[in-house]
Coordinates of C-alpha atoms in Angstrom, one line a residue:
X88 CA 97.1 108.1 91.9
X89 CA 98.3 108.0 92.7
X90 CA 102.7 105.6 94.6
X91 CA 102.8 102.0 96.1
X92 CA 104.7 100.7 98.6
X93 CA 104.9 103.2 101.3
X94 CA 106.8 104.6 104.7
X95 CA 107.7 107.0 107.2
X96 CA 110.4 110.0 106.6
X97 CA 112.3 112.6 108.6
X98 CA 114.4 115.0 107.0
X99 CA 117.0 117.6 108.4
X100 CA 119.2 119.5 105.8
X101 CA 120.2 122.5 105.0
X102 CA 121.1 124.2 101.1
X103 CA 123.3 127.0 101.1
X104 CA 122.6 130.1 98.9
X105 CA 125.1 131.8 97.1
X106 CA 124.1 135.0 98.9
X107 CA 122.7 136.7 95.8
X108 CA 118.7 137.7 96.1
X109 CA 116.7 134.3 95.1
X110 CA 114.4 135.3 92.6
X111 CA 110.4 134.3 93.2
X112 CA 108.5 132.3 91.0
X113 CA 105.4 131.7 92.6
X114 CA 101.7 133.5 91.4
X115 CA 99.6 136.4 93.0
X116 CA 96.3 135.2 94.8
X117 CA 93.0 135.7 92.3
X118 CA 91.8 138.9 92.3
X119 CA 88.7 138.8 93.7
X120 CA 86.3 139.2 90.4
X121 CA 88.5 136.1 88.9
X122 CA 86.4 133.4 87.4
X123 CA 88.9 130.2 88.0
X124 CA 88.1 127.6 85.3
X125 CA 87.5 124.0 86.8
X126 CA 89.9 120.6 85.6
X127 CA 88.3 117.3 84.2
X128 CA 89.1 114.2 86.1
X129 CA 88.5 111.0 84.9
X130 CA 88.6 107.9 87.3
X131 CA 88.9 104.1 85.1
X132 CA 88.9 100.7 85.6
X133 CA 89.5 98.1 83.1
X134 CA 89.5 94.7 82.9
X135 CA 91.5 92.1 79.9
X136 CA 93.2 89.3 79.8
X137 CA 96.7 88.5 78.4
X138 CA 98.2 85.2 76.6
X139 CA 101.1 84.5 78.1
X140 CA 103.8 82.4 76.5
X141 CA 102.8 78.1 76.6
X142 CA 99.4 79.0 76.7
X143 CA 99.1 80.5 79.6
X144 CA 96.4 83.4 80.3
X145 CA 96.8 85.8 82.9
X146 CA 93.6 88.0 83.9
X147 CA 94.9 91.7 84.6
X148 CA 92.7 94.8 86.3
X149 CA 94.0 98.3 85.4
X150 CA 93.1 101.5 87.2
X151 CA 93.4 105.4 86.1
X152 CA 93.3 108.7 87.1
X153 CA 93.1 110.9 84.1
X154 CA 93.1 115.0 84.1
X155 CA 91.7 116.3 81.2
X156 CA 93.8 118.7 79.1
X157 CA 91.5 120.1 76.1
X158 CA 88.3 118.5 75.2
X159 CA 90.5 115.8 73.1
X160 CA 93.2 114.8 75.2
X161 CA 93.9 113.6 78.6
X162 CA 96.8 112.8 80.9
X163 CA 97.4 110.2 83.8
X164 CA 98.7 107.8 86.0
X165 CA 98.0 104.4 85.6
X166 CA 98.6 100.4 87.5
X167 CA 97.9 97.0 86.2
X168 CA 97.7 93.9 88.5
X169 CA 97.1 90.2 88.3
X170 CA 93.6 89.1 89.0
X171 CA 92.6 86.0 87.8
X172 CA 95.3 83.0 86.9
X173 CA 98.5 81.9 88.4
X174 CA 100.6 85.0 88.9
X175 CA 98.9 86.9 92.1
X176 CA 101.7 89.8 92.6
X177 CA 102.5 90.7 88.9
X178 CA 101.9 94.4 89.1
X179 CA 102.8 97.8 87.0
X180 CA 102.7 101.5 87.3
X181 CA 103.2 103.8 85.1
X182 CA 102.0 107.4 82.5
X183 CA 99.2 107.3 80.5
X184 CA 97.8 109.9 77.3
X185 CA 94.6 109.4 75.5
X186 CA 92.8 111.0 72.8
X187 CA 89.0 110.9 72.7
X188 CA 86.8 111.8 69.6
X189 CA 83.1 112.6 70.8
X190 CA 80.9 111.3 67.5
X191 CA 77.3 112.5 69.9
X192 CA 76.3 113.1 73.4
X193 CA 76.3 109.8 74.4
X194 CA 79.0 108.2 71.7
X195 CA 82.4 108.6 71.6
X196 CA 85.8 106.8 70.7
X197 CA 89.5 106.6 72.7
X198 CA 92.8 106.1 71.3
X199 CA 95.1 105.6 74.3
X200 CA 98.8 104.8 75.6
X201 CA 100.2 103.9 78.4
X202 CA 104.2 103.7 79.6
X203 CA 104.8 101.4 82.4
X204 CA 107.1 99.5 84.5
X205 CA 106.9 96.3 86.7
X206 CA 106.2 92.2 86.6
X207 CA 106.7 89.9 89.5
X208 CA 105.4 86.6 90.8
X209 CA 107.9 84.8 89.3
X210 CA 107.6 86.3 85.6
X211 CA 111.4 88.1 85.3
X212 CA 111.6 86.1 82.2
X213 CA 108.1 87.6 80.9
X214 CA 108.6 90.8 81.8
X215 CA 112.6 90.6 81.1
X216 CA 114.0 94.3 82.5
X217 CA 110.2 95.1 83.3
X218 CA 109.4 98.1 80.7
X219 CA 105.9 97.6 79.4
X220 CA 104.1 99.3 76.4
X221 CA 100.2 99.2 75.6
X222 CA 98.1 100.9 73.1
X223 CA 94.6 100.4 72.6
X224 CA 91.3 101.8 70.7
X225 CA 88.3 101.4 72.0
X226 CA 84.3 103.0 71.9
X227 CA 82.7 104.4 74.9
X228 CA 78.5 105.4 75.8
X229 CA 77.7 107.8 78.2
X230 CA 75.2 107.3 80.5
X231 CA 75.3 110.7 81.5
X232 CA 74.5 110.1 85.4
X233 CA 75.9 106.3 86.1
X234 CA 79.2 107.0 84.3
X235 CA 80.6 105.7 81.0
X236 CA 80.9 102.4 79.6
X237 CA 83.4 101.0 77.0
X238 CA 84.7 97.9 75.3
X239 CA 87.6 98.0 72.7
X240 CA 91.1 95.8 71.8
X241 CA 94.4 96.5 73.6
X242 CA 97.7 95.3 72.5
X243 CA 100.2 94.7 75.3
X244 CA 104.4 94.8 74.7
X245 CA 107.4 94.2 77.1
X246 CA 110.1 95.0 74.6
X247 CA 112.8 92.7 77.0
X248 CA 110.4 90.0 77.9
X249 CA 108.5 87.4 76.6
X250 CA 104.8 88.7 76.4
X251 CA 103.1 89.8 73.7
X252 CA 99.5 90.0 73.1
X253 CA 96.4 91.6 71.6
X254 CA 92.9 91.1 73.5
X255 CA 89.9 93.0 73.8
X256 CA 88.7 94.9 77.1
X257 CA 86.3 96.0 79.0
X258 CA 86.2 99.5 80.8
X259 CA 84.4 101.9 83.4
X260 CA 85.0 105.5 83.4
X261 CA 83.4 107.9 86.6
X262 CA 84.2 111.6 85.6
X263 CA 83.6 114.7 88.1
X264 CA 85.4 118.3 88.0
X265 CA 88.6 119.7 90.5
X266 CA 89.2 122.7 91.2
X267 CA 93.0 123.2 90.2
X268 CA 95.4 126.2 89.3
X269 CA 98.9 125.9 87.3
X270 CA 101.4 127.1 89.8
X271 CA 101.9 128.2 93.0
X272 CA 100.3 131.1 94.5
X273 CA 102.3 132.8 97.1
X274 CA 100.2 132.2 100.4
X275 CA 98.8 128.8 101.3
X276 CA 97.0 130.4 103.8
X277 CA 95.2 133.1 101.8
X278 CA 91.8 133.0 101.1
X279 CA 89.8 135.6 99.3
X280 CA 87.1 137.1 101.6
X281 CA 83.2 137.4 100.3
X282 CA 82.6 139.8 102.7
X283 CA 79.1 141.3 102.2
X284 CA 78.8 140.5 98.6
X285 CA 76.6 137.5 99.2
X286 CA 78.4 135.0 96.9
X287 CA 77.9 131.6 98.3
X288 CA 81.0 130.2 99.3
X289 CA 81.7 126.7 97.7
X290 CA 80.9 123.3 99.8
X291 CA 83.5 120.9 100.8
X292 CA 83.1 117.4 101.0
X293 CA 85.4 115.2 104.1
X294 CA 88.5 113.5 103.1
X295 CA 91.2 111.4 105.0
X296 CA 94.7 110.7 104.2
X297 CA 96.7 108.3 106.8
X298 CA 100.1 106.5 107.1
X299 CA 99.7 103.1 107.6
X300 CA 101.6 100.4 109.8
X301 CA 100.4 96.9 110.0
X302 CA 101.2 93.5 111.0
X303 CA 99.6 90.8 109.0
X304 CA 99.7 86.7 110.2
X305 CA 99.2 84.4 107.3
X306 CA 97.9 80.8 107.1
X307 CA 101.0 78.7 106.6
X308 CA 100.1 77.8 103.0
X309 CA 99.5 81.4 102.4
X310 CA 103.5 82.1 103.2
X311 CA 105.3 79.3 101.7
X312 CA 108.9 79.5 102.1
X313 CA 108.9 83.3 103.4
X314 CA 106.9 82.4 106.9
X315 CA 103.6 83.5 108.3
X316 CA 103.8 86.8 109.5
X317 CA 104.9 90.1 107.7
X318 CA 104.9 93.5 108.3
X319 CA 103.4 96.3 105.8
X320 CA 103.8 99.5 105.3
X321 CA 101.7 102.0 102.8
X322 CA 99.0 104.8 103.2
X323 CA 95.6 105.5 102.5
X324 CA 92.9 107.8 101.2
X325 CA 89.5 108.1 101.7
X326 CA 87.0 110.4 100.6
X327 CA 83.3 111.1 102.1
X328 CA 80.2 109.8 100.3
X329 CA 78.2 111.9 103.0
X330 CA 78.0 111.9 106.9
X331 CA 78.8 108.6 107.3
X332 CA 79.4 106.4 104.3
X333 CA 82.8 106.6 102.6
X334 CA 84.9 105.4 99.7
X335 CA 88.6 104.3 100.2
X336 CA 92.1 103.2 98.0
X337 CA 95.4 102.1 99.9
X338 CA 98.4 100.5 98.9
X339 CA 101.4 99.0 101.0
X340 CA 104.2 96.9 100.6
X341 CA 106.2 94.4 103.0
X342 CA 108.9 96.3 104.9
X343 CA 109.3 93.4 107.7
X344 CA 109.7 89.6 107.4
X345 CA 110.7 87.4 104.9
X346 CA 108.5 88.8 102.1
X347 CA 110.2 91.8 100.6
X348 CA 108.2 92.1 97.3
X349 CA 104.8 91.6 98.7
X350 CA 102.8 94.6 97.8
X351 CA 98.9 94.9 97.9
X352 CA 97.0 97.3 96.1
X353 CA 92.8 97.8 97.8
X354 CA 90.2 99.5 97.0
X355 CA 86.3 99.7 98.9
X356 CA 84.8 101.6 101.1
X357 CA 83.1 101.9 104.5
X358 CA 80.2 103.1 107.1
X359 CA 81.8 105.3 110.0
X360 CA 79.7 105.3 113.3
X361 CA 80.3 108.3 115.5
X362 CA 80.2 107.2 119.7
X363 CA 81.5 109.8 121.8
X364 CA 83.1 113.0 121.1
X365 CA 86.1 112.7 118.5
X366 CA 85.7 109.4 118.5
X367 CA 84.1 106.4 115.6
X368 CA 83.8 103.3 115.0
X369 CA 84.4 102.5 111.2
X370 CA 83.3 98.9 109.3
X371 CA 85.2 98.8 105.6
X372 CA 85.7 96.3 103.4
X373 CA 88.1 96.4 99.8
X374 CA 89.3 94.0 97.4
X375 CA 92.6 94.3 94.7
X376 CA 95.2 93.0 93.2
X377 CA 98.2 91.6 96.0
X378 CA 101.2 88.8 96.0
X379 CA 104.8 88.9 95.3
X380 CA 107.7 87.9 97.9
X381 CA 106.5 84.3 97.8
X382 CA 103.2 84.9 99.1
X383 CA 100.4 82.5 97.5
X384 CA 97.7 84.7 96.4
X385 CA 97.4 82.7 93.2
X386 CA 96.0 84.8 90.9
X387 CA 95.6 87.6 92.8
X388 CA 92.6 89.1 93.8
X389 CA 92.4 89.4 97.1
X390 CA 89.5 90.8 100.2
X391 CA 90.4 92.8 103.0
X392 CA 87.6 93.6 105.7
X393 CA 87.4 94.9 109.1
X394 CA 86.6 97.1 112.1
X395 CA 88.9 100.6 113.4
X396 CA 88.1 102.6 116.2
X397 CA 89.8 106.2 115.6
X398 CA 90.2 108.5 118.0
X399 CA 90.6 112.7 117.3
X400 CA 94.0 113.9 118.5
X401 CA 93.4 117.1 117.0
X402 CA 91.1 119.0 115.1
X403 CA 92.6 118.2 111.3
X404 CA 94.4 114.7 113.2
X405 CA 93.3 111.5 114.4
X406 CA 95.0 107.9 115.2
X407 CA 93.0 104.5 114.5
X408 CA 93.8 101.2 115.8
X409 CA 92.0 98.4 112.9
X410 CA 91.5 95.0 112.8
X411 CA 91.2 92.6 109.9
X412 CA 90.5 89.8 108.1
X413 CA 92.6 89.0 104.8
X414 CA 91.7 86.3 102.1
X415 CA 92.2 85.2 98.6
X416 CA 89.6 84.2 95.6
X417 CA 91.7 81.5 94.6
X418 CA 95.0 79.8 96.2
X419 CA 95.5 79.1 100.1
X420 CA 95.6 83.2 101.0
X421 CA 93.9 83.9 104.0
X422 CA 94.8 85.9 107.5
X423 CA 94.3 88.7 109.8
X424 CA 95.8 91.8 110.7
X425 CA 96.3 94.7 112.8
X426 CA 96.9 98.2 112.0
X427 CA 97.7 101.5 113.4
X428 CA 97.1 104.8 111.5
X429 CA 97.7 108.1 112.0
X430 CA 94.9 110.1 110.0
X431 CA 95.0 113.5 108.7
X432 CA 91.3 115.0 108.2
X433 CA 90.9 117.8 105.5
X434 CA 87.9 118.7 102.9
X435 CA 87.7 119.3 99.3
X436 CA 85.1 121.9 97.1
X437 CA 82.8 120.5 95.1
X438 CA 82.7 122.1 91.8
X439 CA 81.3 121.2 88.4
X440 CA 82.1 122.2 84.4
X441 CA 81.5 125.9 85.5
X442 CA 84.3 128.0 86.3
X443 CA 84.4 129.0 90.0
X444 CA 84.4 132.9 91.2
X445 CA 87.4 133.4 93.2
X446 CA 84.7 135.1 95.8
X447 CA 83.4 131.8 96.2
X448 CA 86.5 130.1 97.7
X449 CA 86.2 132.1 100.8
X450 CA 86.9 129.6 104.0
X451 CA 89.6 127.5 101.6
X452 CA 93.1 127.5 102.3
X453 CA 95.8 126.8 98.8
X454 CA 97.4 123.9 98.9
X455 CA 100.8 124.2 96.8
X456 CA 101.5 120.8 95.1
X457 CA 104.2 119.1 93.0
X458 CA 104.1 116.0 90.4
X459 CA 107.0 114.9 89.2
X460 CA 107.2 112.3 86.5
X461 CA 110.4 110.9 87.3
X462 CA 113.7 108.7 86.4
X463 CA 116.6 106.9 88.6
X464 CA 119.5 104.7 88.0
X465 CA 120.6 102.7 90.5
X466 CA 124.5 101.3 90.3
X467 CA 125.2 98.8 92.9
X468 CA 127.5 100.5 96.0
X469 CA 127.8 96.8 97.5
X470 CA 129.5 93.7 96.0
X471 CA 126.4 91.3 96.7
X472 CA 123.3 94.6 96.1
X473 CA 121.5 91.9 94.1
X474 CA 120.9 88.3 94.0
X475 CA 121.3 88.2 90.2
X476 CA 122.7 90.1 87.6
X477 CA 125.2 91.9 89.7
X478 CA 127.1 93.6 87.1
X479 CA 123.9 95.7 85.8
X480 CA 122.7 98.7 86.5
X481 CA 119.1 99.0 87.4
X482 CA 117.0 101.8 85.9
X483 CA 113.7 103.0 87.1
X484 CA 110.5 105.2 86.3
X485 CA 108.2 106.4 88.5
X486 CA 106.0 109.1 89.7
X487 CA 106.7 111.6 93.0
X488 CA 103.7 113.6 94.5
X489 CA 105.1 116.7 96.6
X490 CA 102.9 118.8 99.5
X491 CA 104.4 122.4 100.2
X492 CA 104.1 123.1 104.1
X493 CA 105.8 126.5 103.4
X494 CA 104.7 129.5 101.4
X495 CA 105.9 129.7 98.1
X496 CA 107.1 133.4 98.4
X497 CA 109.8 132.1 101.1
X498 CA 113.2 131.1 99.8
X499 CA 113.6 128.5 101.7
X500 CA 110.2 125.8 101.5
X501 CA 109.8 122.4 103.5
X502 CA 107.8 119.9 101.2
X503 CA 106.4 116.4 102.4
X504 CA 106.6 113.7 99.6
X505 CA 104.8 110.2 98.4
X506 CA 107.1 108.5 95.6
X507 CA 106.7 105.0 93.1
X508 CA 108.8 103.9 91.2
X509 CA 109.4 100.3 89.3
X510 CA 112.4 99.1 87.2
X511 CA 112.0 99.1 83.5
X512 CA 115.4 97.9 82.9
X513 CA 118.3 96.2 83.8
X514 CA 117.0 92.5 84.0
X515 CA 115.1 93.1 87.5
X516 CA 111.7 93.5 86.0
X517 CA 109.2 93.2 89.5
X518 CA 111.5 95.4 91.4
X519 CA 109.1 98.2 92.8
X520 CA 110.0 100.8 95.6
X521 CA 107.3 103.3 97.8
X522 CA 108.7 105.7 99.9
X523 CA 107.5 108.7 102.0
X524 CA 109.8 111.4 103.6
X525 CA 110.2 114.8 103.1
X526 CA 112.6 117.5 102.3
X527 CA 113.9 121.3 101.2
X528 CA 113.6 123.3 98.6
X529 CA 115.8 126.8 98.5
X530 CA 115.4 129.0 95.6
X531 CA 118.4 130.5 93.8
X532 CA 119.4 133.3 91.3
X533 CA 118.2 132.9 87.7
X534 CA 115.5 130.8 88.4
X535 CA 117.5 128.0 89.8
X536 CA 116.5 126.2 92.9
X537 CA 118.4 123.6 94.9
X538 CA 116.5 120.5 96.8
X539 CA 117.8 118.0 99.4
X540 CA 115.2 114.9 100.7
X541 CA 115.4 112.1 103.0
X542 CA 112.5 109.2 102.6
X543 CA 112.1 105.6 104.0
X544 CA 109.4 102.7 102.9
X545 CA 109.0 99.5 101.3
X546 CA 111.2 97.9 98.3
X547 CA 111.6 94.6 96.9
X548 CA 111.2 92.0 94.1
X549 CA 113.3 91.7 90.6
X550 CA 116.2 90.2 92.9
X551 CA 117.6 93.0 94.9
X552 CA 118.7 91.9 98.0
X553 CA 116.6 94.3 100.5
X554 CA 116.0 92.1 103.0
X555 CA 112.6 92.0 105.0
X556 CA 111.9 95.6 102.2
X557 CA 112.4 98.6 104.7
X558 CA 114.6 100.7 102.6
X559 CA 116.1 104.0 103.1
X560 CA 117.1 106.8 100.7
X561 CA 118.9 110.3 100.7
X562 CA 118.9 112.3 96.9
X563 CA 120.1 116.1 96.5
X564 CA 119.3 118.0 93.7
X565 CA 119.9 121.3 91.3
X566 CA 116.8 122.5 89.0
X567 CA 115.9 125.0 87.0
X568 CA 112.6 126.4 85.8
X569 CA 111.5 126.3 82.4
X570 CA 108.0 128.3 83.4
X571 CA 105.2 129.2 86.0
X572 CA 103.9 125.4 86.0
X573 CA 107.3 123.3 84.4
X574 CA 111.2 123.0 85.8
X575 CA 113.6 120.6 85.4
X576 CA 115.9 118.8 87.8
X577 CA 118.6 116.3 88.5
X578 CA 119.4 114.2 91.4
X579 CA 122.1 112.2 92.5
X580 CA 121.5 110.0 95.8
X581 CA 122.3 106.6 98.0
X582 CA 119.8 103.8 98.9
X583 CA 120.1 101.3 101.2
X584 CA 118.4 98.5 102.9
X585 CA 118.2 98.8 106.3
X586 CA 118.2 94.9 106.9
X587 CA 119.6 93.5 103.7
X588 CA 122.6 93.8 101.2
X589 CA 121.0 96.2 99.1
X590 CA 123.3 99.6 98.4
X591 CA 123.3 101.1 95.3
X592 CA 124.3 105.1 94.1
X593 CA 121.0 107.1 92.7
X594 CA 121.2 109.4 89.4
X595 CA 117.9 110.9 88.8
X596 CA 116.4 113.1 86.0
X597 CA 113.0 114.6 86.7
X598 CA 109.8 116.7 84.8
X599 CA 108.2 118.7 87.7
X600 CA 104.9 120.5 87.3
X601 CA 103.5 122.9 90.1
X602 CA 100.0 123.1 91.1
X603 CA 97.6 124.6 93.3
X604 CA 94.5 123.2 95.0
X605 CA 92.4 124.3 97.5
X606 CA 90.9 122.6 100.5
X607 CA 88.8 123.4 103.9
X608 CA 90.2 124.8 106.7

């Protein structure tokens, strides 16, 4: 899923070697009469309610991206928001495992779990340092063409907070096949050539990613005490129904203002209207869970619809001015906004349960990807680096999503990078950072590698002082590979608020797994 508040990063650095031959660890291309076995994914939604301390209720929304592992278990990345009550903003992110038992075709039963971070809108005493555990058991029917339907009882825990509390839910499950190899193969520019063969290369479906800069105005009972007007910053993703009609998730966070916190979390979809040559007119619409930074979204489902014209700059890049209207379903929120994107255009295969010949990915392009499931500390470089607490360190988990531009036989490869993370500790439960950037990675003897990154984007919430939320941050660090697909590494870093107090040193463990996908050229 997939990081939440989001920005813009330039990088320039360099890693020295030791002068000693860097050893590769990267995989051969298929050979060409390779049958590539296809990845389960698993797209959720679920919907439950919690009982808050006093008798409170709050009305939480929880989406997932699962990738299946065997036929029993799956992996993936999860976020739960506020969507009905009185606490609009109060959001997590975290890792999620689940075990599945099929008892028939249609029937089968889940036992999940799910490690999280996060809080806000006002709940530091619910969510305490902000670590959050659920479990939950449910039983699912397949529909076989519509997608899956299930119902069971979760049991929700913040082990330094106040909440605690069992409830039953209600879930949607959409699954499909990826095409994904362990590793990285050497050229992300090969492609295996059909030649005369005759096997039918595989079709691509369109997708978008973009960066996202906008400047929202807010009714004044919509900003209370932090104003009318903020400035966000997040990215998007889209991905093509057919011709015309498309699907679409973003998320941003306030970087500008007086709302550091705010973060916004949409998902919808849209019709795109071709009129000249490189050029559309798109109409969307999305709705999610939004508030922090003492914005009024109540309980926290919000709308977001409007109009974009985008324009082609290239063939694989385009820039899109949009327009909007904002509102909540309950409270005072309501606004417009104005965004500009820049879009990059690129297309997936469409594959099913069957494994894929590596004939058919003739026309595709490897795409050399990195997740990494990932932990920080921060300790405060800056007397007043939060507006409570000042003595404690603040620690964070989170997940980092890596893009190779560079070959992954080189020594030295430049990566592009999309990171979330959310404090779990430390007494600043709601604290929640998204950053984009990019960086180095220079291989070393011994299977050793060395990494320096630079990133900027949003941060705010569980009382560090950042200011408007644009934040900056600089890590370096040494790993080591533990196989084809697994390494290790540790960081050490600074972060900073550009327009705040905030200052704090960065130690970081993180479990990195290499992948490979492959898109349209």
């Amino acid at each position: 899923m997939m990081g939440l508040r989001a920005g813009l990063l330039l990088v320039c650095c360099w890693v020295m070697s030791s002068g000693a031959a860097a050893q590769g660890t990267a995989s051969v291309l298929p050979s060409p009469d390779a049958l590539l076995p296809t990845t389960p994914v698993t797209w959720s939604l679920t919907q439950e309610t919690w009982n808050l301390p006093a008798g409170e209720t709050m009305g939480m929304t929880g989406g997932s991206l699962w990738w299946g592992v065997n036929e029993r278990l799956k992996l993936g990345l999860a976020s739960y928001g506020a969507t009905r009550g009185e606490r609009g903003g109060f959001i997590t992110l975290g890792v999620a495992s689940e075990l599945q038992h099929r008892w028939s075709q249609d029937w089968s039963s889940t036992l999940g779990l799910y490690v999280g971070a996060g809080g806000g809108r006002g709940g530091q005493p619910l969510a305490g340092g902000g670590l959050m555990l659920r479990t939950d058991v449910g039983l699912a029917y397949d529909t076989q063409r519509w997608g899956r339907l299930g119902a069971g009882v979760s049991h929700v825990r913040f082990p330094d907070g106040t909440i605690s509390s069992t409830q039953p839910f209600v879930r949607y499950d959409y699954s499909f096949n990826s095409l994904m190899v362990g590793g990285h193969l050497q050229s992300v520019s090969g492609s295996v050539n059909a030649g005369t063969i005759g096997v039918k290369p595989l079709a691509t479906r369109g997708q978008e990613f973009a960066l996202v800069a906008r400047d929202m105005r807010l009714s004044a009972q919509a900003g209370a005490s932090s104003g009318t007007r903020m400035q966000l910053l997040g990215v998007e993703w889209t991905a093509d129904l057919d011709e015309r009609w498309f699907l679409k998730l973003e998320s941003e966070g306030a970087m500008g203002g007086q709302s550091s916190g705010y973060m916004q979390i949409l998902a919808g979809g849209g019709y795109r209207l071709p009129v000249w040559q490189g050029g559309a007119v798109k109409i969307h619409a999305a709705l999610g869970p939004a508030g922090g930074g003492a914005v009024d979204t109540r309980g926290g489902l919000i709308w977001d619809a409007g109009v974009a014209l985008q324009q082609r700059m290239t063939r694989h890049d385009s820039l899109e001015l949009a327009w909007g209207k904002v509102g909540g379903f309950s409270g005072h929120f309501k606004g417009d906004s104005l965004g500009l994107k820049w879009v990059h255009h690129f297309s997936h295969p469409e594959v099913g349960s069957e494994p894929v010949s590596a004939l058919a990915l003739a026309g595709l392009d490897a795409q050399n990807l990195r997740i990494r499931l990932a932990h920080q500390t921060y300790k405060g470089a800056a007397t007043a680096w939060r507006t409570t607490y000042p003595g404690l360190a603040v620690s964070n988990l989170g997940v980092q999503l890596d893009y190779f531009m560079t070959p992954a036989d080189q020594t030295t490869q430049w990566f592009v990078s999309g990171q979330g993370l959310a404090a779990y500790k430390g007494q600043a439960g709601a604290y929640m950072t998204g950053l984009v950037g990019g960086g180095v990675h220079r291989l070393l003897p011994g299977n050793w590698f060395a990494e320096a990154e630079a990133l900027v984007g949003a941060g705010g919430g569980g009382g560090l002082a950042t200011g408007g939320g644009l934040v900056g941050q600089f890590n370096a660090g040494l790993g080591h590979r533990l196989s084809k697909q697994l390494s290790i590494m540790a960081t050490t870093g600074h972060i900073a608020a550009l327009r705040g107090d905030f200052k704090a040193k960065v130690l970081g463990l993180a479990l990195v797994y290499d992948l490979t996908t492959f898109a349209g050229r």
